[in-house]
PDB file of C-alpha atoms and ligand atoms in Angstrom:
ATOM      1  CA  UNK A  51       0.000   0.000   0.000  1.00  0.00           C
ATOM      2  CA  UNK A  52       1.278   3.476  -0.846  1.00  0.00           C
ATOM      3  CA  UNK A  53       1.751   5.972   2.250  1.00  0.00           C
ATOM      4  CA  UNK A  54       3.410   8.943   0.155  1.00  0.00           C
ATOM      5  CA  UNK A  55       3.450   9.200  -3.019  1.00  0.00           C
ATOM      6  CA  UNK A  56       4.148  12.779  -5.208  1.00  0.00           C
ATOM      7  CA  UNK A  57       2.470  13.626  -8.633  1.00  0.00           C
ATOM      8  CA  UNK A  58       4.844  15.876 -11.401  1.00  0.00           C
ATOM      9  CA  UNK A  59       6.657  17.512  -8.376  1.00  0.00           C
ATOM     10  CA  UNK A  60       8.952  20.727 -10.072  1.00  0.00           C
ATOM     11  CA  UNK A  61      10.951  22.489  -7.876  1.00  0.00           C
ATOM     12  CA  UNK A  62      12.776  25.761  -9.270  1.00  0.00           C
ATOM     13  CA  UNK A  63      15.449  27.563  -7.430  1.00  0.00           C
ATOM     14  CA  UNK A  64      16.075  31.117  -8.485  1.00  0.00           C
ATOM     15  CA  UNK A  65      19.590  32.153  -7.630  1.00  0.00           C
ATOM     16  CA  UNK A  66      21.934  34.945  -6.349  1.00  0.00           C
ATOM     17  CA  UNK A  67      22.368  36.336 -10.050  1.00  0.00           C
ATOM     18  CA  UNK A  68      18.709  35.762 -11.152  1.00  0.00           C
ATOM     19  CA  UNK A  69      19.393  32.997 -13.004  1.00  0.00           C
ATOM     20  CA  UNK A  70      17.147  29.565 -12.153  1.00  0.00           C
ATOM     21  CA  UNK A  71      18.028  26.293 -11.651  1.00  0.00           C
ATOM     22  CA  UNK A  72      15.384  23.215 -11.950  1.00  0.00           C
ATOM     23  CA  UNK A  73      16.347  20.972  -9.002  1.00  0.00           C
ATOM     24  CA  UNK A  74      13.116  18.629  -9.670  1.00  0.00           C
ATOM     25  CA  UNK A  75      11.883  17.842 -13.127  1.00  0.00           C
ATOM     26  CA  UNK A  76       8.522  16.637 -13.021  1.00  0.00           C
ATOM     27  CA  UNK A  77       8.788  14.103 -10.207  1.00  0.00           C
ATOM     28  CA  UNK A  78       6.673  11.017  -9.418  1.00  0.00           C
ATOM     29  CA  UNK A  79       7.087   8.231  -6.888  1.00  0.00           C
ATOM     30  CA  UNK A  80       5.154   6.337  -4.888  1.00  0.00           C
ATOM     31  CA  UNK A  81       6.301   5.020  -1.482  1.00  0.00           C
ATOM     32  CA  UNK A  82       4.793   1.715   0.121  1.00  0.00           C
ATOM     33  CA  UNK A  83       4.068   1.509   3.848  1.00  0.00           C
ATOM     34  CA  UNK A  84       6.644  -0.321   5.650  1.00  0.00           C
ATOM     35  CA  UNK A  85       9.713  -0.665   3.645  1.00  0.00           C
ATOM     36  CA  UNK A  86      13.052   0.769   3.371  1.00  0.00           C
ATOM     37  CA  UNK A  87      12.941   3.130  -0.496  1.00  0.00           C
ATOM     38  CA  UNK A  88      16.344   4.090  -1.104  1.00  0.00           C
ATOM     39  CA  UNK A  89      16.435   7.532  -3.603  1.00  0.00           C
ATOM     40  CA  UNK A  90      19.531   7.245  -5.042  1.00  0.00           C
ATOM     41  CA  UNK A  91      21.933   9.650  -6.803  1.00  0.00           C
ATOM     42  CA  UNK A  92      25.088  12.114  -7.534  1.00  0.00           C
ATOM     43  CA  UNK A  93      25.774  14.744  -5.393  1.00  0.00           C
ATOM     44  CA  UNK A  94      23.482  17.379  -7.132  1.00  0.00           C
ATOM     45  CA  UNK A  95      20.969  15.176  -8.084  1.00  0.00           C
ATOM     46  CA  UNK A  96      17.972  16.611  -6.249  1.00  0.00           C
ATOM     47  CA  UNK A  97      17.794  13.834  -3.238  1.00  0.00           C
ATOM     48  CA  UNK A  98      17.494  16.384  -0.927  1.00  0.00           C
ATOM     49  CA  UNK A  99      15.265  18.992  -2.538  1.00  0.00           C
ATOM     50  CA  UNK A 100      12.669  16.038  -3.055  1.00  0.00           C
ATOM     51  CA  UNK A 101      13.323  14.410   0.468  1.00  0.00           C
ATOM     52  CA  UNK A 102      12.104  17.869   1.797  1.00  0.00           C
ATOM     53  CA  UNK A 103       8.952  18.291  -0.077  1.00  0.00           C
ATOM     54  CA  UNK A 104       8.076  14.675   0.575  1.00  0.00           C
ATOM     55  CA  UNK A 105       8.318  15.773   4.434  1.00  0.00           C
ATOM     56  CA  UNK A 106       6.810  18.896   3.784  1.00  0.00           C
ATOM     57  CA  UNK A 107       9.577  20.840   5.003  1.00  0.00           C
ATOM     58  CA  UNK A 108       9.393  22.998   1.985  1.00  0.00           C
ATOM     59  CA  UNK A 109       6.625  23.470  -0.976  1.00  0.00           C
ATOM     60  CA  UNK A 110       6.886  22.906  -4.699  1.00  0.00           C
ATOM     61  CA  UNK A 111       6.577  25.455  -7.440  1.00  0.00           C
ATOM     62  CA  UNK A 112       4.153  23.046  -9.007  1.00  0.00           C
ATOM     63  CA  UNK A 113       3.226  19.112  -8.643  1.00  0.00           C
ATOM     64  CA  UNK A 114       1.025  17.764  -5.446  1.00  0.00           C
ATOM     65  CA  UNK A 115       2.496  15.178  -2.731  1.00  0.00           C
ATOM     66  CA  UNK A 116      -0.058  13.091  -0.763  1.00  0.00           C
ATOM     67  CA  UNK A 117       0.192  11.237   2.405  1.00  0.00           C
ATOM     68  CA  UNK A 118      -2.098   8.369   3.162  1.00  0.00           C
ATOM     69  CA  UNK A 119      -3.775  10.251  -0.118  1.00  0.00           C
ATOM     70  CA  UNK A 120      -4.073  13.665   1.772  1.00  0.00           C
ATOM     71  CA  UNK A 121      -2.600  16.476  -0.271  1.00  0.00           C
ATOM     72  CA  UNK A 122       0.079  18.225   2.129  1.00  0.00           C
ATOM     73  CA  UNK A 123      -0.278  21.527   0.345  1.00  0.00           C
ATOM     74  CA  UNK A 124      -3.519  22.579   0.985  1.00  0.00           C
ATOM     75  CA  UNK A 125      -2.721  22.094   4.826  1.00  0.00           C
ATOM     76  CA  UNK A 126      -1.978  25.956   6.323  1.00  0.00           C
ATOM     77  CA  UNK A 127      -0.034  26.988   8.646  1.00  0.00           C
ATOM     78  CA  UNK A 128      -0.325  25.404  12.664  1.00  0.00           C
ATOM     79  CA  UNK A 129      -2.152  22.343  10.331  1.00  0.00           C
ATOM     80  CA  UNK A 130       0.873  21.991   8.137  1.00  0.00           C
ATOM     81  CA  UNK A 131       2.897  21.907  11.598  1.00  0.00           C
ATOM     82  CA  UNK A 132       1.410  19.536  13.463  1.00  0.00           C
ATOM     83  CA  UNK A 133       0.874  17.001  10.171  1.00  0.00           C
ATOM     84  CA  UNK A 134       4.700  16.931  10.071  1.00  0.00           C
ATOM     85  CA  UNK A 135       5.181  16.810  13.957  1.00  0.00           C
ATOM     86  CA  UNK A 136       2.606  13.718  14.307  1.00  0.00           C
ATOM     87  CA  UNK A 137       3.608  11.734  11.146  1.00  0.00           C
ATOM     88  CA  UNK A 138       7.034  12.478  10.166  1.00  0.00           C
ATOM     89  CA  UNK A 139      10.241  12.432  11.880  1.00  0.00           C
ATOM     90  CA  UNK A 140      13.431  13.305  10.121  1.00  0.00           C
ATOM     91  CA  UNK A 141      17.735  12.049  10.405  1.00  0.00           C
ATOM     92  CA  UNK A 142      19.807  14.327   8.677  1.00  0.00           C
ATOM     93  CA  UNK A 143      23.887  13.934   7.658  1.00  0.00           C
ATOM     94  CA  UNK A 144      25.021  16.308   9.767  1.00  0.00           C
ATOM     95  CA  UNK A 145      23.127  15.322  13.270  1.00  0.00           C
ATOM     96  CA  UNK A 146      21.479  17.789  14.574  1.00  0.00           C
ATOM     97  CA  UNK A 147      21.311  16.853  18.089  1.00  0.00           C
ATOM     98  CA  UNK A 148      20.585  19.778  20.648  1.00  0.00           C
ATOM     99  CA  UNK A 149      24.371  20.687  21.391  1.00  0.00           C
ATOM    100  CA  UNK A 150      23.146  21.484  25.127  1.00  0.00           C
ATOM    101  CA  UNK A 151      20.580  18.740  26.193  1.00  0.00           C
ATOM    102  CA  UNK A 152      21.713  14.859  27.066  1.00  0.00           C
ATOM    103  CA  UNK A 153      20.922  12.438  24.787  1.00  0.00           C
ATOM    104  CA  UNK A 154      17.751  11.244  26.467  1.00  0.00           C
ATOM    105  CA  UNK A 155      16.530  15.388  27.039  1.00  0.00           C
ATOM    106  CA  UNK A 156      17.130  15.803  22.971  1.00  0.00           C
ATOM    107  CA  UNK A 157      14.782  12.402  22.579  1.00  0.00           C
ATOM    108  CA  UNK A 158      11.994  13.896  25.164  1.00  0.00           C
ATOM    109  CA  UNK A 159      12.454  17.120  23.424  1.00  0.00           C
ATOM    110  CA  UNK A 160      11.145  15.939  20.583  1.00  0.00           C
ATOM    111  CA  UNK A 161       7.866  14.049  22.050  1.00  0.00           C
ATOM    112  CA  UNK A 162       7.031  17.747  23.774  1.00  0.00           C
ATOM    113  CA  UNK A 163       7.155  19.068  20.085  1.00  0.00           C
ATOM    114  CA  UNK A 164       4.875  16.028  18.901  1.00  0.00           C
ATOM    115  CA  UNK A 165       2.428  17.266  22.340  1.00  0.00           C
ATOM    116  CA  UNK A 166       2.937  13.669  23.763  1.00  0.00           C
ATOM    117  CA  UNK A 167       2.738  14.694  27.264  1.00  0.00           C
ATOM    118  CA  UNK A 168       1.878  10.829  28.818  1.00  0.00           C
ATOM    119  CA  UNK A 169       4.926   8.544  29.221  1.00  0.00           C
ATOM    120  CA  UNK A 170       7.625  10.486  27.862  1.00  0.00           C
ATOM    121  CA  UNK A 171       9.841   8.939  29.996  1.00  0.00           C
ATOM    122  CA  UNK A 172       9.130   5.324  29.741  1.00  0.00           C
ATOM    123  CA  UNK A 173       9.178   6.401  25.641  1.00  0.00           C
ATOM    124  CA  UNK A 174      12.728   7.909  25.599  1.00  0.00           C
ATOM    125  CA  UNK A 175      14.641   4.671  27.588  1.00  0.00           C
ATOM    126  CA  UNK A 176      12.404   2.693  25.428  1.00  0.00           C
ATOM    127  CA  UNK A 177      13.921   4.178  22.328  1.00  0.00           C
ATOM    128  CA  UNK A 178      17.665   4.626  23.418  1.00  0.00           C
ATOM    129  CA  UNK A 179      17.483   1.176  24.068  1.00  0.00           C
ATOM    130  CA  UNK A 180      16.070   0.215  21.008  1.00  0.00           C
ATOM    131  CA  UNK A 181      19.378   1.661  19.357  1.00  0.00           C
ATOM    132  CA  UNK A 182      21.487   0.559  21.893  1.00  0.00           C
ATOM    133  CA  UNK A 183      22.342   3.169  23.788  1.00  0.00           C
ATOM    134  CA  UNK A 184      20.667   2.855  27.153  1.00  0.00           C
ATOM    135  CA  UNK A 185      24.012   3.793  28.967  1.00  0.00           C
ATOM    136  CA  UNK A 186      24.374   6.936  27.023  1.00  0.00           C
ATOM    137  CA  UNK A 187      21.086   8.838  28.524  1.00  0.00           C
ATOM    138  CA  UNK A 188      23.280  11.532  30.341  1.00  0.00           C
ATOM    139  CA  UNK A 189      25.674  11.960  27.796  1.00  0.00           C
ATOM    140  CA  UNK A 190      25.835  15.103  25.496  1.00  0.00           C
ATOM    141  CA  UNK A 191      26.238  15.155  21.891  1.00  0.00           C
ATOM    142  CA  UNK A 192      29.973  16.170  22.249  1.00  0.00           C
ATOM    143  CA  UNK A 193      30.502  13.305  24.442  1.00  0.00           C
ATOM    144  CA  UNK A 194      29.253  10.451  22.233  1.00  0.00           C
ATOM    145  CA  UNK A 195      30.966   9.114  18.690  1.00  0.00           C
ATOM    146  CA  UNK A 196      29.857  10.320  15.182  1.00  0.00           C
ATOM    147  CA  UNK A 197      27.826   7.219  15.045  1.00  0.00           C
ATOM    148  CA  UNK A 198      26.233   6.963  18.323  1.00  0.00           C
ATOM    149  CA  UNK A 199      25.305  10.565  18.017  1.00  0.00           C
ATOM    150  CA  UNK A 200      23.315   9.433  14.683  1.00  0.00           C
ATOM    151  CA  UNK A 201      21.539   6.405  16.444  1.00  0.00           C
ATOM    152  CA  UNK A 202      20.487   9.274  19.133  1.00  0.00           C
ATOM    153  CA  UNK A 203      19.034  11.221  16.029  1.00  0.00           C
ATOM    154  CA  UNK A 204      17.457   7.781  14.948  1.00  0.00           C
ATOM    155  CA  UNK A 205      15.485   7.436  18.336  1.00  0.00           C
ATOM    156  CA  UNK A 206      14.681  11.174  18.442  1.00  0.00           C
ATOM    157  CA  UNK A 207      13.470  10.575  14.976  1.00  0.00           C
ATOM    158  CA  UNK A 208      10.996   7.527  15.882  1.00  0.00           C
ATOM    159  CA  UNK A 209      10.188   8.736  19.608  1.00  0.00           C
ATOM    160  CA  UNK A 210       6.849   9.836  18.775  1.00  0.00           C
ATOM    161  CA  UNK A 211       6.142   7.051  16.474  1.00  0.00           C
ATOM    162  CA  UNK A 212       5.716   8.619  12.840  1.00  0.00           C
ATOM    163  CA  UNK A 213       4.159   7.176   9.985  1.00  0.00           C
ATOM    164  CA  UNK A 214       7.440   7.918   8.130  1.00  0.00           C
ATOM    165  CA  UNK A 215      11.094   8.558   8.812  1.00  0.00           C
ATOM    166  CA  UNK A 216      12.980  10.612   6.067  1.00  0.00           C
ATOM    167  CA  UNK A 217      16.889  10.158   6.590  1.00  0.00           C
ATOM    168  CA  UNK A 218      18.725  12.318   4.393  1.00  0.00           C
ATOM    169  CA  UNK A 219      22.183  10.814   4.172  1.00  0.00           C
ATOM    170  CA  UNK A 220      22.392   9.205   7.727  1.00  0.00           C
ATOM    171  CA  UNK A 221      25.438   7.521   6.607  1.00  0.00           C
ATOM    172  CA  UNK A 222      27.189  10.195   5.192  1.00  0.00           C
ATOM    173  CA  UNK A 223      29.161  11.485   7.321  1.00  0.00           C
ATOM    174  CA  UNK A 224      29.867   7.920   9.346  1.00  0.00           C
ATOM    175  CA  UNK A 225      32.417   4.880   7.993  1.00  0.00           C
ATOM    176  CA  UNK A 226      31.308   2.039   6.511  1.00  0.00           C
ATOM    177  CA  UNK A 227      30.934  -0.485   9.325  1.00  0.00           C
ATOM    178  CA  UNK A 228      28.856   2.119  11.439  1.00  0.00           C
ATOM    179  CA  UNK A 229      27.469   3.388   8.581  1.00  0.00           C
ATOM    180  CA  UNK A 230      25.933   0.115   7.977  1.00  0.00           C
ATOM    181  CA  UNK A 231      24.831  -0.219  11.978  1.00  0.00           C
ATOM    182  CA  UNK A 232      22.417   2.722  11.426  1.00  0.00           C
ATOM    183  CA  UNK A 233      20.567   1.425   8.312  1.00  0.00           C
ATOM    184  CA  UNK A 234      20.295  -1.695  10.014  1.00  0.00           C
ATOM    185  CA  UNK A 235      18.907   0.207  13.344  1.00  0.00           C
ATOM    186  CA  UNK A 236      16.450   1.777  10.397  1.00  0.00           C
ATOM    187  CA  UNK A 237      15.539  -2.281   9.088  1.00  0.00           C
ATOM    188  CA  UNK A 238      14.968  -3.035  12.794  1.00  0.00           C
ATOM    189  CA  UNK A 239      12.530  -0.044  13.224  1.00  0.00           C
ATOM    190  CA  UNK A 240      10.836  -0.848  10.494  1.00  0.00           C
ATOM    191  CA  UNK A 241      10.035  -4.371  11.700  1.00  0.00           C
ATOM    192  CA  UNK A 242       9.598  -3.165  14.903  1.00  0.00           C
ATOM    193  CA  UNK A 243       7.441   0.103  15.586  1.00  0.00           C
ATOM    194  CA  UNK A 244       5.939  -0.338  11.688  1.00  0.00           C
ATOM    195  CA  UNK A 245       7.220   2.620  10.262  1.00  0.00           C
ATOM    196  CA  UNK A 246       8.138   3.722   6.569  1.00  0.00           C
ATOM    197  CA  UNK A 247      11.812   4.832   6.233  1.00  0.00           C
ATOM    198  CA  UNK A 248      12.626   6.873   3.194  1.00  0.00           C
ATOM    199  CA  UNK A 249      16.074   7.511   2.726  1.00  0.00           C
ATOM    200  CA  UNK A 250      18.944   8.852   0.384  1.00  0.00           C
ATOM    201  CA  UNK A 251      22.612   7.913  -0.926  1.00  0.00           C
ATOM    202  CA  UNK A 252      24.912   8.637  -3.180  1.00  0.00           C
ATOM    203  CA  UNK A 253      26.738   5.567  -1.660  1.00  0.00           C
ATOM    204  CA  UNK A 254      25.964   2.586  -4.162  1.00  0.00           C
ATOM    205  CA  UNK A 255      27.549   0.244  -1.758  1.00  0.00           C
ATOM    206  CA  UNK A 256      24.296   0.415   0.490  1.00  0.00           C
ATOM    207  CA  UNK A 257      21.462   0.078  -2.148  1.00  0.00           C
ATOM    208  CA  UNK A 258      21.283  -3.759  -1.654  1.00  0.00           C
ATOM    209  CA  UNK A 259      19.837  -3.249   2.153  1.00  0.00           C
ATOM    210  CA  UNK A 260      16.732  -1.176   0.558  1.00  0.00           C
ATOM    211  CA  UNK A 261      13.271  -2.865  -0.462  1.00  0.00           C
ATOM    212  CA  UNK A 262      12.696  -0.661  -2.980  1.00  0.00           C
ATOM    213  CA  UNK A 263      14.603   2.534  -4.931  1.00  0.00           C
ATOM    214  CA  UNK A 264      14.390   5.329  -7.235  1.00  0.00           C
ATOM    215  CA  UNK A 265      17.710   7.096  -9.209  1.00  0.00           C
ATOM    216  CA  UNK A 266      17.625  10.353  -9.666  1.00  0.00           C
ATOM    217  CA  UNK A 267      19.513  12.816 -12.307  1.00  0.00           C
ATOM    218  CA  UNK A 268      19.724  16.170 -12.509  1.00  0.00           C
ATOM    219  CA  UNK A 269      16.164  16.466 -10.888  1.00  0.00           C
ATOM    220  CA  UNK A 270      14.787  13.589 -12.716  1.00  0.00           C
ATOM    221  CA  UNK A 271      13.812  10.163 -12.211  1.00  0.00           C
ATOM    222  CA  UNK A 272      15.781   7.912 -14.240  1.00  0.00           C
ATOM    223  CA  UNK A 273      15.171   4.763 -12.267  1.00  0.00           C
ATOM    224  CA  UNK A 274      13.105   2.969 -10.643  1.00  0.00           C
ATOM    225  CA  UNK A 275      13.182  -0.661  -8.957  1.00  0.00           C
TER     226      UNK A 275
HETATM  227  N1  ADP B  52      18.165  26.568  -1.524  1.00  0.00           N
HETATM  228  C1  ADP B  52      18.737  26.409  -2.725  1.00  0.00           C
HETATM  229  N2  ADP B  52      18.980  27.475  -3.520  1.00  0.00           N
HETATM  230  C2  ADP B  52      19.520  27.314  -4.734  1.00  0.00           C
HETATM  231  N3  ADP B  52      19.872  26.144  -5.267  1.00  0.00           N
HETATM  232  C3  ADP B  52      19.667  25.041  -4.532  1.00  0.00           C
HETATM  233  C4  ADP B  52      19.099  25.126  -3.213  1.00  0.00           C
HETATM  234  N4  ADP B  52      19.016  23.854  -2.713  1.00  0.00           N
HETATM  235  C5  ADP B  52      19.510  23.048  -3.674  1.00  0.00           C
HETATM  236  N5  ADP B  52      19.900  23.747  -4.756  1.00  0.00           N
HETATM  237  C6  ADP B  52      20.445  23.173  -6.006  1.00  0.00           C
HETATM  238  O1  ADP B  52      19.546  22.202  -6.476  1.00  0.00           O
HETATM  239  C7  ADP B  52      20.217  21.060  -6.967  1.00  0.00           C
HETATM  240  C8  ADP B  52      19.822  19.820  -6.184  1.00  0.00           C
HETATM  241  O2  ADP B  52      20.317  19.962  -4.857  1.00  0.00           O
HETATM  242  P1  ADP B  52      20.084  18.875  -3.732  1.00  0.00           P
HETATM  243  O3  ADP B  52      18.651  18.513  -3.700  1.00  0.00           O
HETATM  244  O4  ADP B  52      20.689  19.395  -2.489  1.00  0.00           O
HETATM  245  O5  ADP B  52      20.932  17.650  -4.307  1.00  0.00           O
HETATM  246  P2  ADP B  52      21.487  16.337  -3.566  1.00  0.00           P
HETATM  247  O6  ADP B  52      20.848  16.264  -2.231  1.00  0.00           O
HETATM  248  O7  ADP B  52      21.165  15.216  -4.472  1.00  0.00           O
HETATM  249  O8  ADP B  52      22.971  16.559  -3.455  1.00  0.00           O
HETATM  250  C9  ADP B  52      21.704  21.389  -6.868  1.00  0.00           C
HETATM  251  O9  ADP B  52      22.135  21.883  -8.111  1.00  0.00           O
HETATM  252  C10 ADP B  52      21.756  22.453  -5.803  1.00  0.00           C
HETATM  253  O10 ADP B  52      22.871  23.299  -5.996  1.00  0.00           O
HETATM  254 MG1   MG B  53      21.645  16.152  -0.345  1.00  0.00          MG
END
């Protein structure tokens, strides 16, 4: 069953000089619920400009994106919010853990922003545990390795039980043997809590591990499998 899918999605970036720059070329892909879709691609490619209007971080200049076949766009303002707080959590390359909050304060952080008041606590050991990281709760970002930063991000990311997780290069910025931990971490929470992971690479070494995948080319869709 699909749980996001996006219909002729353009996005158009105008730049410092006036010139524009097509990032998305008519765009459409359709993600099933509950399995790892890998999008695929040079540095450049668009990954990122299309992993943010699938999680309605930012809008297109034209094209529609649907979740559980609800059309993000028309949702306004404090709607738009709390669609993205409640359904979608988000890893990015460059962890952005709260430099100044514990790793199990960034994790309850995030269930305040979803307005889950009830159990927050039980939640956030459940979910450092479920990356392995139980006896990291007190430490801050700065105290913890590249990777185990990253599996913090993954249980802030799943805390308040999304309907999707977008990772936007999660291994990016880790080596290949921890790289490889996370996107397992991301398997397991699939299995597990019975979320959607959508994710990107430009690392061809790591398409094998998803279920399904898209390649994209300068802002097109050139594959599909
Ligand atoms: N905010 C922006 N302003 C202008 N150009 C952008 C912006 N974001 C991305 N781009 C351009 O759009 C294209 C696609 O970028 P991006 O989606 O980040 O690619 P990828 O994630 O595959 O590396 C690139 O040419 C990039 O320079
Ligand atoms: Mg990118």
């Amino acid at each position: 069953m699909s749980i996001i899918r996006c219909e002729n999605l353009c996005r158009v970036f105008t730049l410092a000089d006036g010139s524009r720059l097509q990032a998305l070329k008519n765009v459409n892909i359709d993600i099933e619920e509950g399995k790892l879709t890998i999008l695929k691609g040079r540095s450049g490619s668009g990954k990122t400009t299309l992993l943010n209007l699938l999680g309605g971080l930012d809008r297109p200049d034209s094209g529609k994106v649907f979740l559980d076949e609800r059309e993000i766009q028309d949702l306004k303002g404090m709607e738009r919010v709390r669609m993205r707080r409640e359904n979608i959590g988000f890893v990015f390359q460059s962890v952005a853990l709260i430099p100044t909050m514990n790793a199990r304060e960034n994790v309850e952080y995030s269930l305040r922003l979803a307005g889950i008041g009830k159990g927050r606590k039980e939640r956030t050991l459940e979910c450092l545990a479920a990356v392995g990281l139980s006896e990291r709760e007190t430490h801050f970002p700065e105290e913890m390795s590249g990777g185990e930063q990253q599996r913090v991000a993954v249980a802030r990311a799943m805390a308040h039980k999304p309907k999707v997780i977008f990772a936007d290069e999660p291994t990016g910025a880790l080596d290949t043997a921890t790289g490889l931990q996370v996107i397992k971490l991301l398997k397991d929470m699939i299995a597990k809590e019975h979320i959607t992971v959508v994710m990107t690479t430009h690392d061809p070494g790591i398409m094998q591990f998803g279920d399904a995948g898209y390649e994209l080319e300068d802002g097109e869709i050139i594959g599909k499998w």
